[in-house]
XYZ file of C-alpha atoms in Angstrom:
123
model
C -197.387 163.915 -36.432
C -196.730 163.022 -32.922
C -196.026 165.432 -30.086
C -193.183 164.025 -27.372
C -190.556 165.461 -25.198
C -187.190 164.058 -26.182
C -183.681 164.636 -23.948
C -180.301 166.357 -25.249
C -177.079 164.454 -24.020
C -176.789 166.809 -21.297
C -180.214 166.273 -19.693
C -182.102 169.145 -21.372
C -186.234 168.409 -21.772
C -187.011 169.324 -25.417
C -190.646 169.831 -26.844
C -190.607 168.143 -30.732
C -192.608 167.508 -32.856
C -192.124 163.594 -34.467
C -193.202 163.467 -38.448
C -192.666 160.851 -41.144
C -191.238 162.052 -44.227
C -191.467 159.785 -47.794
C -187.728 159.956 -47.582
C -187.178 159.720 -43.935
C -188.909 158.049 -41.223
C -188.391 160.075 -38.404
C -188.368 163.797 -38.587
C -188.049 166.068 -35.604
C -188.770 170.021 -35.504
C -188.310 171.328 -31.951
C -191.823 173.423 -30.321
C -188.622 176.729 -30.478
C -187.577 176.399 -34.042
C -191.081 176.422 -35.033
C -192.477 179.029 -32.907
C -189.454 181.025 -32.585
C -188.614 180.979 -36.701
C -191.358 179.221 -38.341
C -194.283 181.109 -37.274
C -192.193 184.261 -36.842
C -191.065 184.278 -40.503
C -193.335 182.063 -42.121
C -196.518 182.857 -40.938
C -198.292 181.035 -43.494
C -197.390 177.640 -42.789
C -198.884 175.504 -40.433
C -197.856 172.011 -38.714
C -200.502 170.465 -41.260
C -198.630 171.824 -44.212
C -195.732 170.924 -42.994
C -196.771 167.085 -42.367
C -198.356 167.142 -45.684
C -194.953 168.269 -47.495
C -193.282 165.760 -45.817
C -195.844 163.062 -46.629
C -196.590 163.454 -49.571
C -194.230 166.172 -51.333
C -194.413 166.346 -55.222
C -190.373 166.570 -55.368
C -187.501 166.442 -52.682
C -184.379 167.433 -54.073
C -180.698 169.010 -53.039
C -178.571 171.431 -54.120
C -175.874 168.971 -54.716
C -175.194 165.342 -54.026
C -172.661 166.208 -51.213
C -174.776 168.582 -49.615
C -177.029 166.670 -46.601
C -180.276 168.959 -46.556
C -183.424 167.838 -48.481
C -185.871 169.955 -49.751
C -189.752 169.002 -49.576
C -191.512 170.381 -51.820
C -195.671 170.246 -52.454
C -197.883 172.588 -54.638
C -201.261 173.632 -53.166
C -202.994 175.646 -54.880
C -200.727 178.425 -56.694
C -198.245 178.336 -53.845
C -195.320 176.130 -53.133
C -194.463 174.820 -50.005
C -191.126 173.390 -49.127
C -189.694 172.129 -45.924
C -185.852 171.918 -45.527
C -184.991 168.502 -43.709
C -180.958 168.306 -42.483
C -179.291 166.069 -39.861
C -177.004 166.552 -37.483
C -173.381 164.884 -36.319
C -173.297 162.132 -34.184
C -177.267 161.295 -34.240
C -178.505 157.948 -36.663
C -181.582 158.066 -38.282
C -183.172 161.195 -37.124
C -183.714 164.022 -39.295
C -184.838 167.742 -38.266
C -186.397 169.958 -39.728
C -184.193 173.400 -40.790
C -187.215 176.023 -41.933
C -190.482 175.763 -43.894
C -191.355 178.777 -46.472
C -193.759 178.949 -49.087
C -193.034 180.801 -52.757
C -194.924 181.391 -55.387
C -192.981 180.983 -58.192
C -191.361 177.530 -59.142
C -188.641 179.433 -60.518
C -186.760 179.214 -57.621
C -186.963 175.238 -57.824
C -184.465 175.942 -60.889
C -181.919 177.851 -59.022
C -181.942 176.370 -56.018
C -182.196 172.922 -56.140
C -180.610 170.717 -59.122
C -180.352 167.232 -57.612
C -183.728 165.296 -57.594
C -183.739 162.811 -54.971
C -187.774 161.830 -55.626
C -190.358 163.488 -57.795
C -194.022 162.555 -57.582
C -195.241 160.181 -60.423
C -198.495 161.886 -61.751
C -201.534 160.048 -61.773
């Protein structure tokens, strides 16, 4: 995980963080979404989680194959992590990152989320 600064099309200075994801190589979450949702709502999870999800998640999947957001997901311990990874118009090869929750149930993994893109081989 890298900090930078990084510049809208209309000039404005933006605080991001830069991670790697298994799936993509460059993932952005903005220093607002994550202190102004993230930490807010999601107390538990921290930029390390977060960079560990994407790094090494256990599954990414997607709702649908249409649909563009990924989910990152990672057990640790009894509670699963997952970190939802979208793009937006008009920008090539950068990702950003939506929200990052944890659950503790994997139940939701079988509403939720029907189309594996990746899933961990176990060693």
């Amino acid at each position: 995980m890298q900090e930078k600064i990084r510049y809208t099309k209309t000039g404005k200075k933006v605080g991001v963080f830069e991670f790697e994801g298994r799936l993509h190589e460059k993932i952005l979450l903005t220093k607002e979404q994550y202190a102004e949702h993230i930490l807010k709502k999601h107390p538990e999870i921290t930029l390390e989680i977060i960079e560990n999800t994407l790094k090494t998640p256990d599954i990414v999947t997607k709702k649908s194959r249409s649909k563009k957001e990924h989910f990152y997901q990672k057990k640790i311990d009894k509670t699963y992590f997952f970190v939802v990874v979208s793009f937006y118009k008009n920008i090539k090869n950068i990702r950003f990152i939506l929200t990052a929750y944890s659950v503790n149930s994997n139940e939701y993994l079988k509403d939720k989320n029907i189309y594996y893109v990746y899933k961990r081989k176990l060693d």
